[in-house]
PDB file of C-alpha atoms in Angstrom:
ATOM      1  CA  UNK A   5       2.432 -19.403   7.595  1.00 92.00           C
ATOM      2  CA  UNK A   6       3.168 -19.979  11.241  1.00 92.00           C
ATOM      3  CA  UNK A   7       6.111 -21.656  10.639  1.00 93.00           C
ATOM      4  CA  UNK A   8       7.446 -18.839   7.977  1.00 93.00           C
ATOM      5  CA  UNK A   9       6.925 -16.394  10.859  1.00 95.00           C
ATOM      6  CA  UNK A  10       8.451 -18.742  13.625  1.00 94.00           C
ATOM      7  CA  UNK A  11      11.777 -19.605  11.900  1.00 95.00           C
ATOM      8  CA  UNK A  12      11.957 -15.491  10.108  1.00 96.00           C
ATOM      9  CA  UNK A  13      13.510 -12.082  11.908  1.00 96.00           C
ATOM     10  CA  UNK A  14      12.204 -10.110   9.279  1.00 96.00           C
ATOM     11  CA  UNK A  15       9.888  -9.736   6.225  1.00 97.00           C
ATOM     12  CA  UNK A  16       9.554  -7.316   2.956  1.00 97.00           C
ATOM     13  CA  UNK A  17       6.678  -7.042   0.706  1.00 97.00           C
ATOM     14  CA  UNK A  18       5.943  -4.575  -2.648  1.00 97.00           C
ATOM     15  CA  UNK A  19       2.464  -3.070  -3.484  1.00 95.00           C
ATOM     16  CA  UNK A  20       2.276  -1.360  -6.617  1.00 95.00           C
ATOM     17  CA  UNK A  21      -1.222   0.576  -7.981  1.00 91.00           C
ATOM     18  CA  UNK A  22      -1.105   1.045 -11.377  1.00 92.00           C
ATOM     19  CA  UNK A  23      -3.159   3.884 -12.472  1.00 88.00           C
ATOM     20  CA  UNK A  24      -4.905   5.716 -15.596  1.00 87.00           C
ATOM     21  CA  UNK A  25      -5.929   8.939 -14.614  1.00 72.00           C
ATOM     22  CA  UNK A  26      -6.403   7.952 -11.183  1.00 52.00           C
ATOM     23  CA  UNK A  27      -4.741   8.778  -8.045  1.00 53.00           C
ATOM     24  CA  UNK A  28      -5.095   6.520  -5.176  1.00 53.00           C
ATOM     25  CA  UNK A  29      -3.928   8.534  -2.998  1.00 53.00           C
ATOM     26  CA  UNK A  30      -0.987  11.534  -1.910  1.00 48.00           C
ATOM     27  CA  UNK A  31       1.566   9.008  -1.333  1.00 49.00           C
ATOM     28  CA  UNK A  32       4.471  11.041  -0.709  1.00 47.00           C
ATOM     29  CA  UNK A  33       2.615  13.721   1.265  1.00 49.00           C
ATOM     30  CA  UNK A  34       0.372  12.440   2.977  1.00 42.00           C
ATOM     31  CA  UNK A  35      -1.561   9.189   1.712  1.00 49.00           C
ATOM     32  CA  UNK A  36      -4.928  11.217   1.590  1.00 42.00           C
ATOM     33  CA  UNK A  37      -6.726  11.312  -1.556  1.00 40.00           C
ATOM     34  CA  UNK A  38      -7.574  14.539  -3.401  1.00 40.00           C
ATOM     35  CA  UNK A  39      -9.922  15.290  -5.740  1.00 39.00           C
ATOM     36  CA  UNK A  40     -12.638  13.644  -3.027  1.00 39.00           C
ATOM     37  CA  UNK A  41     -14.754  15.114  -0.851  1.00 37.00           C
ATOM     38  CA  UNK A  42     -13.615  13.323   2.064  1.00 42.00           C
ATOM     39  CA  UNK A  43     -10.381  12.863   3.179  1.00 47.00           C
ATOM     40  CA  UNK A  44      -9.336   9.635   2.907  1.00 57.00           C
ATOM     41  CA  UNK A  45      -5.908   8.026   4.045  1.00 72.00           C
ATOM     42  CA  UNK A  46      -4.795   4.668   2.635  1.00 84.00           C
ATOM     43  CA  UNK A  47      -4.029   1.719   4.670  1.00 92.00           C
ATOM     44  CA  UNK A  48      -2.795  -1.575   4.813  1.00 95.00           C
ATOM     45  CA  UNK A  49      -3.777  -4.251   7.373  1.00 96.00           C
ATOM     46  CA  UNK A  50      -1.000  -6.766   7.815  1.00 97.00           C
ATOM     47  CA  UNK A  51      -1.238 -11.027   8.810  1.00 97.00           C
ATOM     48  CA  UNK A  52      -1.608  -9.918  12.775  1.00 96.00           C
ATOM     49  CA  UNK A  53      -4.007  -7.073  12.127  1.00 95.00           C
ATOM     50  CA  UNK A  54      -1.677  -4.170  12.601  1.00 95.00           C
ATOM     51  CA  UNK A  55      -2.257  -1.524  10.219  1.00 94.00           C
ATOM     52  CA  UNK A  56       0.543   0.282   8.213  1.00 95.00           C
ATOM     53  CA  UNK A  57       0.142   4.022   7.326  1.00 91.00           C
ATOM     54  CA  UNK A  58       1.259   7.395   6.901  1.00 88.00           C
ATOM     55  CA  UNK A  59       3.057   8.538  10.188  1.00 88.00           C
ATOM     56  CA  UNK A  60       3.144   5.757  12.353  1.00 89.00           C
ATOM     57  CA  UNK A  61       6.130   3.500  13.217  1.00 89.00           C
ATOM     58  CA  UNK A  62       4.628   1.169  10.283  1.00 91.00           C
ATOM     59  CA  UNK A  63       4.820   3.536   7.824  1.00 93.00           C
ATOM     60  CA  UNK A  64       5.295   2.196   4.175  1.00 94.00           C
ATOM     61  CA  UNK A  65       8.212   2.920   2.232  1.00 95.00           C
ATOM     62  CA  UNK A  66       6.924   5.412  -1.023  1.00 93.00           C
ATOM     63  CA  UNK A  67       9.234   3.661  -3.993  1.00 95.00           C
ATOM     64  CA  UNK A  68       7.632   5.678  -6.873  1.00 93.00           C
ATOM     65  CA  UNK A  69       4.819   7.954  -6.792  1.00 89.00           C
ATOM     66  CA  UNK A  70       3.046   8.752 -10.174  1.00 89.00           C
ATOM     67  CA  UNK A  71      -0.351   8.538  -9.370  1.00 83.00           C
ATOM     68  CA  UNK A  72      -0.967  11.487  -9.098  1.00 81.00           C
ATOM     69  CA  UNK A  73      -0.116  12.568 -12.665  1.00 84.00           C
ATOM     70  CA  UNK A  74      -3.351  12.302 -14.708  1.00 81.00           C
ATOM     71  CA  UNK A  75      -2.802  12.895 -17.862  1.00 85.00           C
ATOM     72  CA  UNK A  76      -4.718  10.184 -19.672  1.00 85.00           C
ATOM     73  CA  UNK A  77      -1.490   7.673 -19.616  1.00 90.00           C
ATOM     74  CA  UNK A  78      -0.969   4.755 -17.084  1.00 92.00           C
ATOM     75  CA  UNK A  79       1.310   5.656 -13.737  1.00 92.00           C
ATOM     76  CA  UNK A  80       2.329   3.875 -10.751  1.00 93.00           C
ATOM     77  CA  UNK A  81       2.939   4.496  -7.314  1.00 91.00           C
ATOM     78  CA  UNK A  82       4.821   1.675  -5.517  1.00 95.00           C
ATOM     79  CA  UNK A  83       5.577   0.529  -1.820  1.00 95.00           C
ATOM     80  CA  UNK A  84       7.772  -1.603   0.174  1.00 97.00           C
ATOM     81  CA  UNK A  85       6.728  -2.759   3.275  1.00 97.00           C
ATOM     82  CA  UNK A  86       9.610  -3.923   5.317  1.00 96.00           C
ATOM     83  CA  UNK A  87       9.404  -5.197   8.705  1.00 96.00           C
ATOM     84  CA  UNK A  88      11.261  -6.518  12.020  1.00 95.00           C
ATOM     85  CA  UNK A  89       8.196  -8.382  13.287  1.00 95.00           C
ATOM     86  CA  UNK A  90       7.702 -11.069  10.301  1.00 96.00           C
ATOM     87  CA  UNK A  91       4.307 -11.856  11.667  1.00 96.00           C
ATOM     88  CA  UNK A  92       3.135  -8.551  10.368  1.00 96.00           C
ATOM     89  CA  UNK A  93       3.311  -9.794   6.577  1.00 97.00           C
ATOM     90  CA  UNK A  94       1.632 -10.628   3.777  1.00 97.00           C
ATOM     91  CA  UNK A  95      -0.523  -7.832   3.459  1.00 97.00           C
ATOM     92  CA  UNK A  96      -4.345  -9.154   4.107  1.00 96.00           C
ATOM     93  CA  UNK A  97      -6.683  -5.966   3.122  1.00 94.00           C
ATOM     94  CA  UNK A  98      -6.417  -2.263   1.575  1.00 91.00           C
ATOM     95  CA  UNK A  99      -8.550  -0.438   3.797  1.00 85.00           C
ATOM     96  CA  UNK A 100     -10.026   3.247   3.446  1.00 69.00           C
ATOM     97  CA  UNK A 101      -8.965   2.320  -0.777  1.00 64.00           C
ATOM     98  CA  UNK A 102     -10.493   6.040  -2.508  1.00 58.00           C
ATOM     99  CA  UNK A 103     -13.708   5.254  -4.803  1.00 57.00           C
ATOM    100  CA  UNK A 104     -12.343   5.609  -8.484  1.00 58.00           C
ATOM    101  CA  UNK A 105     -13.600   8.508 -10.844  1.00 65.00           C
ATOM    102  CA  UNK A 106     -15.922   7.725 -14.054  1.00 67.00           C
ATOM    103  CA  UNK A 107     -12.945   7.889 -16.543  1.00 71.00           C
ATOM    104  CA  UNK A 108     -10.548   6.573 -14.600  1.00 78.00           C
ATOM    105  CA  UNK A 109      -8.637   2.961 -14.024  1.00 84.00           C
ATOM    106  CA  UNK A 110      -6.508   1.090 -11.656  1.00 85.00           C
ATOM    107  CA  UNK A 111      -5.012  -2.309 -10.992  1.00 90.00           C
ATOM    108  CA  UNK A 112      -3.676  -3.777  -7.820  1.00 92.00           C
ATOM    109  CA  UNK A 113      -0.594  -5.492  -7.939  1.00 95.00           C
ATOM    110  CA  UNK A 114       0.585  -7.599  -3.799  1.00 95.00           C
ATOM    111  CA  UNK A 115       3.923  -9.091  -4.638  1.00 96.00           C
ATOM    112  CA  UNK A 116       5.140 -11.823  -2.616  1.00 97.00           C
ATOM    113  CA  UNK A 117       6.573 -12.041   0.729  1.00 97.00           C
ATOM    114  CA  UNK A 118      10.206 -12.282   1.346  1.00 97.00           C
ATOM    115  CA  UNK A 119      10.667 -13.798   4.438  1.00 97.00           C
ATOM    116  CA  UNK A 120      14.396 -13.206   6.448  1.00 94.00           C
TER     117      UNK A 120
END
C-alpha cells in the first residue's frame, strides 16, 4: 500500500448503502440520521486516520441519495470519495454507522481504490 501511495497524486473511492426501508443517514443535508433519538452523523475514517464528513474539507461527494425513501422497496445512497492526498484511501471503518430499525435492511458495498 505504501508504494500505491508513494508513486500516486491522487485517489477516488465509491461507497454505496443499499437500503430497504432504512435510511443511513441525511446524506444530502446533513449526514445525520432521523428517525433516532440521537443525532448521529456518518463518517468515514480513511488509510491515515483522517476522517471524511459532512462540512469539512474531506467532505464526501453525495452521488445518489435514496435512502431516505422508505417505502418498503430497496434504495441507495452513493459516495465518491476523491482525494489529493492518496494516503488518505481505501476507506478503513464507518464510524458513528445509525443502529438499523426492526423491519428494516441494509448492505454495505466499499468499491475499490483508484489510485492516480
Amino acid at each position: 500500500m505504501k508504494f500505491l501511495h508513494l508513486l500516486s497524486s491522487e485517489a477516488s473511492q465509491s461507497i454505496t448503502f443499499h437500503c430497504l426501508s432504512y435510511q443511513p443517514s441525511s446524506t444530502a443535508d446533513s449526514f445525520s440520521s432521523s428517525g433516532h433519538k440521537e443525532n448521529t452523523r456518518l463518517r468515514f475514517r480513511g488509510w491515515n486516520k483522517q476522517m471524511f464528513e459532512k462540512d469539512t474539507l474531506l467532505e464526501p461527494h453525495v452521488l445518489q441519495d435514496e435512502c431516505k425513501i422508505q417505502d418498503g422497496s430497496w434504495h441507495q445512497s452513493r459516495f465518491l470519495f476523491h482525494t489529493q492526498d492518496s494516503g488518505q484511501l481505501p476507506l478503513v471503518d464507518i464510524e458513528e454507522f445509525p443502529t438499523s430499525q426492526i423491519s428494516s435492511q441494509r448492505n454495505v458495498e466499499i468499491g475499490p481504490v483508484c489510485f492516480l
